[in-house]
Short mmCIF file of C-alpha atoms and ligand atoms in Angstrom, two decimals:
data_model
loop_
_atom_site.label_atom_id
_atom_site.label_comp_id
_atom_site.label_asym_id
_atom_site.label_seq_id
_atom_site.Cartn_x
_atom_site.Cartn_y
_atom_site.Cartn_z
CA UNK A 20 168.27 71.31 101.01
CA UNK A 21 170.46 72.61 104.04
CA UNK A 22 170.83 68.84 105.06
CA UNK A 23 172.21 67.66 101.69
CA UNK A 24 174.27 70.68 101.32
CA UNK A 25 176.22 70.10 104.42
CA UNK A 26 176.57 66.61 103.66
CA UNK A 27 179.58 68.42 100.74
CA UNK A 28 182.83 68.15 102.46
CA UNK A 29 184.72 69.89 99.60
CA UNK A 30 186.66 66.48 98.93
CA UNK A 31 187.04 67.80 94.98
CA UNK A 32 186.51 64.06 93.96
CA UNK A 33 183.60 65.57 91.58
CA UNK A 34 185.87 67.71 89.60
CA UNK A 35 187.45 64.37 87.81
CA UNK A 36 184.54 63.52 86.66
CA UNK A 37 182.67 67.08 85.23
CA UNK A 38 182.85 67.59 81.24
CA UNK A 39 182.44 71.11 82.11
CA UNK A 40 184.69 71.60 84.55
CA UNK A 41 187.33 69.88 82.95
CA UNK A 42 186.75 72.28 79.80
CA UNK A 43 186.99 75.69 82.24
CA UNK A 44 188.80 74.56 84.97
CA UNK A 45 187.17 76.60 86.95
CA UNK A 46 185.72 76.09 90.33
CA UNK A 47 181.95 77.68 89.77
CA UNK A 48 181.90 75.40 87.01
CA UNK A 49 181.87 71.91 89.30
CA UNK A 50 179.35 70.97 91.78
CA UNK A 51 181.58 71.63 94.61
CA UNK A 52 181.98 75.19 93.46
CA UNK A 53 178.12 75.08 92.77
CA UNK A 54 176.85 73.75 96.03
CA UNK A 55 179.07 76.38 98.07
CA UNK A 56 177.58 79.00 96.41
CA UNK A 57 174.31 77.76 97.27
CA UNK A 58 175.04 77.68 101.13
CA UNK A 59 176.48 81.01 101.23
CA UNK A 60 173.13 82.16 99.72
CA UNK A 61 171.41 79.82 102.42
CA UNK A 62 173.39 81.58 104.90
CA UNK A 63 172.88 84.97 103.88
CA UNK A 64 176.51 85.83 102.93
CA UNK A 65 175.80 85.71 99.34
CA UNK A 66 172.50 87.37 97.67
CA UNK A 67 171.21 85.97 94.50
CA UNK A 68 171.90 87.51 91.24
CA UNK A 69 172.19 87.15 87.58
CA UNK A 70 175.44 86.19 87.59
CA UNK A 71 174.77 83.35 90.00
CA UNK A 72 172.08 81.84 87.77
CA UNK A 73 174.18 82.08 85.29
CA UNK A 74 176.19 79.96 87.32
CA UNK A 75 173.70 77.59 87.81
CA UNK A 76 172.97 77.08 84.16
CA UNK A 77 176.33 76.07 83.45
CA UNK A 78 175.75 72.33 84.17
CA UNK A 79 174.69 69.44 82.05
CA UNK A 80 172.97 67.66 84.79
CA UNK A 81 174.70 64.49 83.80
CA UNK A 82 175.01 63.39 87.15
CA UNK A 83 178.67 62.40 86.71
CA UNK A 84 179.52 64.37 89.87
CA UNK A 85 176.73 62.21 91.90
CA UNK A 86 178.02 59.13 90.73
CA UNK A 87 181.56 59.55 91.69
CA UNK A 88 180.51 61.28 94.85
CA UNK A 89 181.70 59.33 98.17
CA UNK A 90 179.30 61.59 100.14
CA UNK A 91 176.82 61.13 97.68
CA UNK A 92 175.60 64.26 97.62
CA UNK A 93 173.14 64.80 95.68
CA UNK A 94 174.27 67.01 93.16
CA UNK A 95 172.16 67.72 90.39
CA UNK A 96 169.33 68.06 92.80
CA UNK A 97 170.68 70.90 94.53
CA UNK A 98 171.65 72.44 91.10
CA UNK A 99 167.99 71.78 90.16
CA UNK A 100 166.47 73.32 92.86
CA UNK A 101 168.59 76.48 92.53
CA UNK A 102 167.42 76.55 88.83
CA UNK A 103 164.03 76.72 90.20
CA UNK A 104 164.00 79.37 92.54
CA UNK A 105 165.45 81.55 90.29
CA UNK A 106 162.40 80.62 87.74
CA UNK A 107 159.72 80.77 90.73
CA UNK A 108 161.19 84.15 91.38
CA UNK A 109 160.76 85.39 88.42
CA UNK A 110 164.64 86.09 88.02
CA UNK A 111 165.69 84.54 84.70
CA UNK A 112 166.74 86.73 81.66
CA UNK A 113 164.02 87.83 79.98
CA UNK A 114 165.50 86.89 76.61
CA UNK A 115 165.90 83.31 77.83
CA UNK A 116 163.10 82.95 79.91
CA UNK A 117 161.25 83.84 76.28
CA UNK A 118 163.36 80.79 74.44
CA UNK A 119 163.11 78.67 76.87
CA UNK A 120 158.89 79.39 77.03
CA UNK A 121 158.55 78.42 73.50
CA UNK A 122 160.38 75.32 74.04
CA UNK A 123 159.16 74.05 76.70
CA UNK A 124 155.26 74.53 75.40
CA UNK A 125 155.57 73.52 72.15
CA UNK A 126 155.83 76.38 70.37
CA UNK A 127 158.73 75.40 68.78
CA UNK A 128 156.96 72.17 66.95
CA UNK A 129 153.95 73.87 65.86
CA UNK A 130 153.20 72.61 62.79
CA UNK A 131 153.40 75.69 60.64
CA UNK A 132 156.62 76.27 62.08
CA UNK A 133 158.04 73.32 61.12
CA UNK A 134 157.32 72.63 57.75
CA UNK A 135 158.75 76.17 57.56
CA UNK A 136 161.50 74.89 59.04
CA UNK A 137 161.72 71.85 56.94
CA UNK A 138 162.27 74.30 54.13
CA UNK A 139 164.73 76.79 55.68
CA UNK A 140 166.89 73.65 56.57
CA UNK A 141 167.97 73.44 53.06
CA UNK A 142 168.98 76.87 53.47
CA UNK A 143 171.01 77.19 56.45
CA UNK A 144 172.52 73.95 57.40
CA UNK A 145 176.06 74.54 55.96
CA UNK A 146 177.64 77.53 57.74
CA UNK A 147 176.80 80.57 57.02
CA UNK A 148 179.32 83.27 56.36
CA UNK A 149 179.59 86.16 58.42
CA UNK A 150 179.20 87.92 55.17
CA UNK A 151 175.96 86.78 54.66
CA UNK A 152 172.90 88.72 54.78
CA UNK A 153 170.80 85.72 56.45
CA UNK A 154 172.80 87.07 59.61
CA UNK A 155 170.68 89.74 59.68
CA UNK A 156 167.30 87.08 59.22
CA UNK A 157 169.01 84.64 61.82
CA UNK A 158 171.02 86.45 64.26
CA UNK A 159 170.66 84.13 66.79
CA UNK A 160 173.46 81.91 67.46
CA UNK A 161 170.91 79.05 67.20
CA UNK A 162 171.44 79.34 63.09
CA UNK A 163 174.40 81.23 63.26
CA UNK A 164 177.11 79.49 65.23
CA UNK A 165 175.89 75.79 63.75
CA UNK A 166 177.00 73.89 60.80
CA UNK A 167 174.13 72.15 61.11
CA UNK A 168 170.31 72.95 61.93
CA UNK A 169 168.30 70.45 63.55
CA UNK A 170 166.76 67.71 61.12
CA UNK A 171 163.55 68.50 61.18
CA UNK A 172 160.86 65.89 60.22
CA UNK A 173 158.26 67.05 57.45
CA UNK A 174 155.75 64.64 58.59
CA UNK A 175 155.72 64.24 62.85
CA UNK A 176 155.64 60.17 63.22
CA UNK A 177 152.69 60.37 65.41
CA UNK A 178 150.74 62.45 62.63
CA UNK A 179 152.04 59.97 59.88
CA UNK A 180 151.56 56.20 62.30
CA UNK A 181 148.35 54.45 61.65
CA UNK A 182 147.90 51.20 63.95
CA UNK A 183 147.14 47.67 61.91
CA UNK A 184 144.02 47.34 62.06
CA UNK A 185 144.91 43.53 62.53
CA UNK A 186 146.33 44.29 66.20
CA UNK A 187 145.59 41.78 68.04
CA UNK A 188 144.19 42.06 72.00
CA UNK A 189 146.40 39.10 72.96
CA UNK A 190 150.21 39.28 74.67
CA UNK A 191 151.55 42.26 76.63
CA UNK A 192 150.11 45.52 76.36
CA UNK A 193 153.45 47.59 75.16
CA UNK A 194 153.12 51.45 75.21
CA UNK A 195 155.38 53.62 73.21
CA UNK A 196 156.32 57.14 74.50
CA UNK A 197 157.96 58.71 71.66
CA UNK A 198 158.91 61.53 72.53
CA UNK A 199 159.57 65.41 71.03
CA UNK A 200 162.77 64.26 69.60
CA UNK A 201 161.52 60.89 68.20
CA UNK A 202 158.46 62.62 66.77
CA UNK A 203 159.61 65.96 64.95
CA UNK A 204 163.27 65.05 64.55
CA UNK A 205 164.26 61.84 64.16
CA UNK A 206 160.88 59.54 63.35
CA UNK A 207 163.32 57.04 62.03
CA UNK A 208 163.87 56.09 65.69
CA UNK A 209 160.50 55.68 66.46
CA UNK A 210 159.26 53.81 63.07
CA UNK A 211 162.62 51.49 63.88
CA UNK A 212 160.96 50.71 67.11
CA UNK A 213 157.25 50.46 65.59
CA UNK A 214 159.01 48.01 62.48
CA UNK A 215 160.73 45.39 64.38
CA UNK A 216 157.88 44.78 66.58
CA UNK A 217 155.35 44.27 64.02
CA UNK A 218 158.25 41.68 62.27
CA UNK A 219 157.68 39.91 65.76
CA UNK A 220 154.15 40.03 66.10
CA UNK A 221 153.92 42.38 68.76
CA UNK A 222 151.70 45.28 68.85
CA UNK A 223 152.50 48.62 70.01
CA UNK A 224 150.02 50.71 71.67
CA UNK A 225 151.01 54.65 71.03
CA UNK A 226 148.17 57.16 72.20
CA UNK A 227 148.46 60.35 69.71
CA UNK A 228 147.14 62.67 72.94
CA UNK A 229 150.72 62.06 74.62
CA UNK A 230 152.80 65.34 75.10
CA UNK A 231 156.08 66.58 75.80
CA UNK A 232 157.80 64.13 78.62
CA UNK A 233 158.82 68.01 80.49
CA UNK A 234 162.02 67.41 81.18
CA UNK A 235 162.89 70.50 78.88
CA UNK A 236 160.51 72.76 81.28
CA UNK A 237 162.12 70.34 84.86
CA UNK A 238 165.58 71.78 83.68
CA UNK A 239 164.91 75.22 83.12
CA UNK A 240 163.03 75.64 86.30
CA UNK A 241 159.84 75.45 85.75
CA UNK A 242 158.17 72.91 88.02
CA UNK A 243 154.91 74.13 87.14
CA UNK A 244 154.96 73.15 83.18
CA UNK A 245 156.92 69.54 84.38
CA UNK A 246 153.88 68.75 86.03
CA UNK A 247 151.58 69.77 83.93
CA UNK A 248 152.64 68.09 81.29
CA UNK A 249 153.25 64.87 83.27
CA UNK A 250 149.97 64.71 84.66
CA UNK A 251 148.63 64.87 81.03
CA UNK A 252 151.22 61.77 80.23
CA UNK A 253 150.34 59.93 83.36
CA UNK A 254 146.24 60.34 82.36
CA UNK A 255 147.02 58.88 79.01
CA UNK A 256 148.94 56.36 79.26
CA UNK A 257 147.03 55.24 82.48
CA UNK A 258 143.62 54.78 80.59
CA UNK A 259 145.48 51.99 78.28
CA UNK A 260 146.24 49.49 81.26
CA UNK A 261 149.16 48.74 79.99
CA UNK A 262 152.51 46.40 81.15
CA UNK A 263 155.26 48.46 79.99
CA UNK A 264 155.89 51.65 78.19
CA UNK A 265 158.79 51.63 75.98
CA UNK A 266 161.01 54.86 75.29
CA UNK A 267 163.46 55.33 72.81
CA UNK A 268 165.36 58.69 73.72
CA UNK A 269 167.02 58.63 77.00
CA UNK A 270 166.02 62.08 78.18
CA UNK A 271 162.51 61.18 78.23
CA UNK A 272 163.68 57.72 79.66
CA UNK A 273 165.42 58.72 82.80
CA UNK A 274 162.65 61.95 83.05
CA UNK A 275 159.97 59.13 82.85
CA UNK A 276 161.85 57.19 85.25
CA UNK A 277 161.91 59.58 88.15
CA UNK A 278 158.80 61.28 87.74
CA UNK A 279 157.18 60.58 91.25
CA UNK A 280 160.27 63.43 92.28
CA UNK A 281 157.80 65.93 91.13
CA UNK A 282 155.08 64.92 93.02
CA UNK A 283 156.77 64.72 96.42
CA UNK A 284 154.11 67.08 98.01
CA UNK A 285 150.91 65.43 96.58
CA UNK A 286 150.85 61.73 97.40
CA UNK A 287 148.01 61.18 94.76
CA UNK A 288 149.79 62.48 91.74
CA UNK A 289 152.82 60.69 92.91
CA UNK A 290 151.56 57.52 93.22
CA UNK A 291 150.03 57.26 89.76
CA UNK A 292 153.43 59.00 88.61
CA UNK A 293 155.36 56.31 90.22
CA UNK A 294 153.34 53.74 88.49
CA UNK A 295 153.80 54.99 85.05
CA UNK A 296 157.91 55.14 85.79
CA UNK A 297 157.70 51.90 87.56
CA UNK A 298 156.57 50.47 83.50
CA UNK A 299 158.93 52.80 81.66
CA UNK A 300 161.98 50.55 80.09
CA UNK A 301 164.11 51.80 77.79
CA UNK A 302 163.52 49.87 74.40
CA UNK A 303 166.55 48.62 73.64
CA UNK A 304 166.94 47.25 77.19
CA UNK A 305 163.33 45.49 76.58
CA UNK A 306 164.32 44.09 73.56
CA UNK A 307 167.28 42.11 74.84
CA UNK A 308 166.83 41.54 78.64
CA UNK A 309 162.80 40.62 77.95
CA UNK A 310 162.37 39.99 74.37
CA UNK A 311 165.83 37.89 73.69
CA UNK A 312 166.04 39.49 70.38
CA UNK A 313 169.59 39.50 70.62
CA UNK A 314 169.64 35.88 70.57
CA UNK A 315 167.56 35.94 67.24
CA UNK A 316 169.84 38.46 65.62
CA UNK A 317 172.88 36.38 65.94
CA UNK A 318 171.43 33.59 63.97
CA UNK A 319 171.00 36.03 61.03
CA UNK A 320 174.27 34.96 59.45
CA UNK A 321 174.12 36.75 56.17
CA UNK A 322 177.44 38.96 57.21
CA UNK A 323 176.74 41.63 55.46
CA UNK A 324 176.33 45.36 57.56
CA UNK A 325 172.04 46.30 57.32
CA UNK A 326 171.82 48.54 53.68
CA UNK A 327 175.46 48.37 52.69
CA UNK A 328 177.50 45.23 51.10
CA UNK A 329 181.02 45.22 53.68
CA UNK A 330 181.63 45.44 57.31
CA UNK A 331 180.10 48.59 59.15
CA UNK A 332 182.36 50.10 61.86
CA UNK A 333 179.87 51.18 63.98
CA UNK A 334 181.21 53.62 67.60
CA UNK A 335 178.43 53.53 70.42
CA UNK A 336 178.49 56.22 72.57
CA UNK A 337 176.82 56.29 76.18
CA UNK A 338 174.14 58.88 76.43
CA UNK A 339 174.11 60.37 80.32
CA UNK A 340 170.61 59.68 80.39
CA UNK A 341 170.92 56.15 79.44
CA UNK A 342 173.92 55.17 81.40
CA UNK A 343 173.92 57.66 84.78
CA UNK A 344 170.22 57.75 84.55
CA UNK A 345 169.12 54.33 84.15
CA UNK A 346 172.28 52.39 84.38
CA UNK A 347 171.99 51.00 80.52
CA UNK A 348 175.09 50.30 79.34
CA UNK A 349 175.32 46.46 77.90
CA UNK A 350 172.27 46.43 76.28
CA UNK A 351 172.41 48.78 72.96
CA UNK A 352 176.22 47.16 72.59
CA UNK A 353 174.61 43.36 73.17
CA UNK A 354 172.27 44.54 70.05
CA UNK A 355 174.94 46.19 67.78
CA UNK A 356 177.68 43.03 68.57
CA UNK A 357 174.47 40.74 66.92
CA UNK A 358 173.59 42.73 63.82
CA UNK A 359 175.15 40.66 61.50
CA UNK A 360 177.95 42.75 59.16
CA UNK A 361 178.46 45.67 62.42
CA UNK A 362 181.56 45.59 63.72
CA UNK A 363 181.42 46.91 67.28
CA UNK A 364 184.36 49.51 67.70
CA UNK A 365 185.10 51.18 71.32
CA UNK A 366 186.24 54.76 71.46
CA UNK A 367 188.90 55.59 74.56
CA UNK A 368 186.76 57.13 77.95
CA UNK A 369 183.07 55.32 76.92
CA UNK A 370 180.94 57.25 79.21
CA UNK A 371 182.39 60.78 78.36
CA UNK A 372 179.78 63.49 78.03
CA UNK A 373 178.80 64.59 74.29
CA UNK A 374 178.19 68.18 75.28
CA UNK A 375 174.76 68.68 74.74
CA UNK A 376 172.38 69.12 78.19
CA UNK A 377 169.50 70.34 76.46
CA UNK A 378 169.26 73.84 76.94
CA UNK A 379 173.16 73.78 77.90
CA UNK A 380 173.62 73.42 74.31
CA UNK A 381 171.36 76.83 73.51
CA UNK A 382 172.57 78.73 75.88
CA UNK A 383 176.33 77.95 76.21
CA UNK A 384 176.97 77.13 72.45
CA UNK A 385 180.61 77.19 72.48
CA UNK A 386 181.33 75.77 75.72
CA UNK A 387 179.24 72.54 74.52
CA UNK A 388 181.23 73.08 71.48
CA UNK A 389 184.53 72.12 73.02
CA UNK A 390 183.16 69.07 75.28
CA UNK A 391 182.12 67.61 72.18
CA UNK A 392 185.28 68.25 70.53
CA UNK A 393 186.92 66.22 72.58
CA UNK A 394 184.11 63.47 72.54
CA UNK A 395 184.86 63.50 68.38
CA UNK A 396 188.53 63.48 68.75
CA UNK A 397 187.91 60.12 70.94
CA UNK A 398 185.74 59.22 68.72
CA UNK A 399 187.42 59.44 65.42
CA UNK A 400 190.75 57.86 66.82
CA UNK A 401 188.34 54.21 66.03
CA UNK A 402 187.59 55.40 62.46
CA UNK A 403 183.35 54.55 62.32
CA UNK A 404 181.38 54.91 59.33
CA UNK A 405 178.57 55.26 62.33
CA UNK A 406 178.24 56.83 65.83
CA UNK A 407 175.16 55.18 66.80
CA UNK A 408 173.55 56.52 70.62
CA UNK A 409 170.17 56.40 72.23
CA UNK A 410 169.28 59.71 72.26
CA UNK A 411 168.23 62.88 70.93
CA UNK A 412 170.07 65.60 72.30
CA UNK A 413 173.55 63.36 71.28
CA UNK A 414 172.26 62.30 68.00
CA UNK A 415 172.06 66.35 67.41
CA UNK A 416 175.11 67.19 69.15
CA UNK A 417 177.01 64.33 67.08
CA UNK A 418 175.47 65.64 63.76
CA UNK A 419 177.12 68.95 64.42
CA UNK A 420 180.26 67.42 65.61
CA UNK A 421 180.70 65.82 62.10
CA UNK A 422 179.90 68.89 60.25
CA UNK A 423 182.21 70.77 61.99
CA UNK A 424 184.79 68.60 61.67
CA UNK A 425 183.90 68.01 57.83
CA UNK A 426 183.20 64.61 58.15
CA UNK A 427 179.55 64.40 56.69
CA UNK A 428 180.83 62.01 53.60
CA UNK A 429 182.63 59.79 55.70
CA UNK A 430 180.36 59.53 58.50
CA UNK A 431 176.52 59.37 59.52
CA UNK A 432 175.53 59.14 62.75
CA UNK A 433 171.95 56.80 63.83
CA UNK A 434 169.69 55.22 66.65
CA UNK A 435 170.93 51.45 67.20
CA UNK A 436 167.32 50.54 66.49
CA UNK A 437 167.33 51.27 62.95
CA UNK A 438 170.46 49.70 62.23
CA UNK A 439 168.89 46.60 64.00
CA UNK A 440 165.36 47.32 62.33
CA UNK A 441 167.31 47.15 58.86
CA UNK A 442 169.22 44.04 60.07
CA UNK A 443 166.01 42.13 60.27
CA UNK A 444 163.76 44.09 57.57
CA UNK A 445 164.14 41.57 55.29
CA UNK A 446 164.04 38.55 57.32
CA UNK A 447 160.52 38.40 59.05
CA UNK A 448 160.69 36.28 61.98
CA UNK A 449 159.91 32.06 61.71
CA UNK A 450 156.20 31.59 63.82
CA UNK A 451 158.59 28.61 65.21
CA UNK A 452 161.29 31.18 66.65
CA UNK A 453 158.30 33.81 67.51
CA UNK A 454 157.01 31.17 70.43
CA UNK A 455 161.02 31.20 71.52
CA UNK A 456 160.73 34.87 72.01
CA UNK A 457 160.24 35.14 76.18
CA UNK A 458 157.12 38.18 76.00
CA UNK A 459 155.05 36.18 73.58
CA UNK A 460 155.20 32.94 75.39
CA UNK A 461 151.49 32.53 76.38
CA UNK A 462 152.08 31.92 80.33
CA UNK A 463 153.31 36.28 79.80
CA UNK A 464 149.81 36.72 78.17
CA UNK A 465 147.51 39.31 80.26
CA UNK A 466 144.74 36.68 81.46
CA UNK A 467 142.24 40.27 81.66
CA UNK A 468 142.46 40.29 77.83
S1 SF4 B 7 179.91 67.11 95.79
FE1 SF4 B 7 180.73 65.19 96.64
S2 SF4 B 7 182.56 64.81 95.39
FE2 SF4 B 7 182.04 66.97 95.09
S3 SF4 B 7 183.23 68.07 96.63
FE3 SF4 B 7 181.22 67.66 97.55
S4 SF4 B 7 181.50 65.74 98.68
FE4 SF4 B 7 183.23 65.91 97.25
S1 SF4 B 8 175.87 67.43 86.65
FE1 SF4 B 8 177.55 67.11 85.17
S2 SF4 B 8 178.00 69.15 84.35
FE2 SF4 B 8 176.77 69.47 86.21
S3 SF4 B 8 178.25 69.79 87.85
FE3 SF4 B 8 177.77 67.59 87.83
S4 SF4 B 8 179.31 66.63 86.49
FE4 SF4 B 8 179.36 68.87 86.11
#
């Protein structure tokens, strides 16, 4: 840690990139601000405290700062590992530290809970006046501060998906990790996924036993849960021999991707972890760089925008995870320019942070509040009936950003996958075209099957 923190030579370069720091303008907010808090604690000169984890938690980890970083420091590292002494230490809040614990294990999804939930969304998800006595039910700003609560699913997809019992043992063996956000939130996303693959002929392979990715638990601190959980991922996914493992929210995605980082003391661990990120892909990369469905889409040439009857301005905005984590950016905009009837519009700064950072977003509601502000106002300046992005923290974030701006009639926000899976819905795919799709060609066939 000393190493990398030297390597900081206070250059400021990082501040032109941070969505926080160019909210606050102020220097604990940026990494350079960050890191030379950290060496004075290194150094002695500076003691640990409350305040300083506070400090800490103010960060997306979006990695903007690393990317733009001559030095290339790495930033979000250091932040990270500051996060989790404070955790190992036992120094968090207790009020968050009991949030965050519910979160990170699950609590949150339980199933009670959320068909609770589903119920008390009808309830709550216009803003509540200050007047109203459901402050006193919901005071926390979770409820409170939001136009919107979280759309949550009645049915999980993984309790409602039932594999074809017509799968076949030839081809590729995909995996699907779904994800938390995929499963109780959005299961559109994942039955998007799960449709245009059968209209293919592929088969997806999705274990129900799969758990949260951790990257909820890696970001608050708690090393301990990460692993836990991703040793749990690693033994299920493992026992399917399979050649890839598709994701469709990039949180999971880039967590998935660099999950040998958590085993860098325990070679064992971290060598099945690094085989389990080295089949991750992003699905929307796999469909176009490996399945050529792109090519396929643009011979659909009906013209008219999947379940509407004119043109669909559709914005796509760059998730963090997706394009910082695992350099995505063509793909999901190669998909949208094919759908037949989507007009692909670009908002000014593509790449800008939404706002969200998981537990950012809890934690420092109206500081998320105003990065996303500005996202919208970008956003709305290219007038989309859609804001279609690749993951689950934005899609929430956006929701809220249209409620609060009183857009809801005018505009919905979606994963790229459905409007793809409803571009294709009713247009299964020729056998003749199938063979022209690369992954089914029978020299990609696994020759153990
Ligand atoms: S983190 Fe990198 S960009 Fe930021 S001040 Fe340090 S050396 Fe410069
Ligand atoms: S990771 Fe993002 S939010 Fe955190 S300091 Fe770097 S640029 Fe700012």
């Amino acid at each position: 840690m000393e190493t990398e923190l030297n390597r900081c030579k206070r250059c400021g370069q990082c501040m032109s990139a941070c969505p926080v720091y160019q909210t606050t303008f102020r220097e604990v907010d940026v990494a350079r601000g960050k890191l030379a808090l950290l060496e004075c604690v290194k150094e002695g000169t500076l003691r640990w405290s409350s305040r300083f984890e506070e400090i800490l938690s103010r960060c997306l980890l979006c990695g903007a700062c690393a990317q733009v970083c001559a030095n290339r420091v790495q930033t979000t590292l250091m932040i990270q590992s500051g996060r989790q002494w404070f955790f190992a230490a036992g120094k968090k809040p207790k009020s968050r530290r009991t949030v965050l614990r519910n979160v990170r294990k699950g609590h949150l999804p339980a199933k009670v809970l959320l068909k609770g939930g589903a119920l008390l969304q009808a309830l709550v998800c216009k803003k509540i006046p200050e007047t109203s006595g459901l402050h006193l039910r919901f005071p926390l700003s979770f409820f409170t501060e939001r136009h919107t609560v979280p759309p949550i699913a009645w049915t999980p997809f993984l309790d409602d998906f039932r594999p074809r019992p017509d799968v076949s043992a030839e081809g590729p063996r995909i995996g699907f990790f779904v994800g938390c956000g995929a499963n109780y939130l959005f299961p559109e996303m994942a039955w998007a996924l799960v449709r245009i693959l059968r209209q293919i002929g592929g088969t997806l392979f999705i274990p129900r036993d799969q758990v949260c990715c951790g990257l909820p638990a890696f970001v608050s601190g708690d090393t301990k849960t990460a692993r836990k959980l991703a040793r749990k991922n690693i033994e299920v996914f493992a026992s399917l021999k399979l050649d890839a493992i598709l994701t469709v929210c990039a949180s999971c995605g880039s967590h998935l991707k660099a999950l040998a980082s958590l085993f860098a003391d325990d070679p064992s661990s971290c060598d099945a972890a690094a085989s389990m990120a080295q089949k991750h892909m992003d699905a929307m990369a796999f469909l176009v760089d490996h399945l050529g469905l792109e090519a396929y889409l643009k011979t659909l040439h009906s013209g008219e925008a999947p379940g509407s009857t004119g043109t669909l301005r559709v914005a796509y905005h760059d998730p963090c995870h997706l394009r910082i984590g695992q350099g995505i950016t063509q793909a999901p905009r190669r998909l949208l320019t094919a759908v037949p009837g989507v007009q692909l519009v670009e908002a000014p700064h593509p790449g800008q942070c939404c706002g969200h950072g998981g537990d950012f977003n809890l934690f420092h509601f109206s500081l998320s509040m105003k990065i996303l502000d500005r996202r919208m106002q970008d956003l709305e300046k290219v007038k989309p009936d859609r804001i279609v992005t690749g993951c689950t923290g934005c899609l929430l974030q956006f929701a809220e950003g249209i409620g609060r701006r009183g857009l809801a009639g005018r505009i919905k926000v979606c994963h790229p996958l459905v409007l793809v899976e409803r571009a294709i819905a009713p247009c299964p795919i020729p056998a003749q075209s199938r063979k022209n799709l690369p992954v089914f060609q029978a020299e990609d066939t696994d020759p153990a099957q």
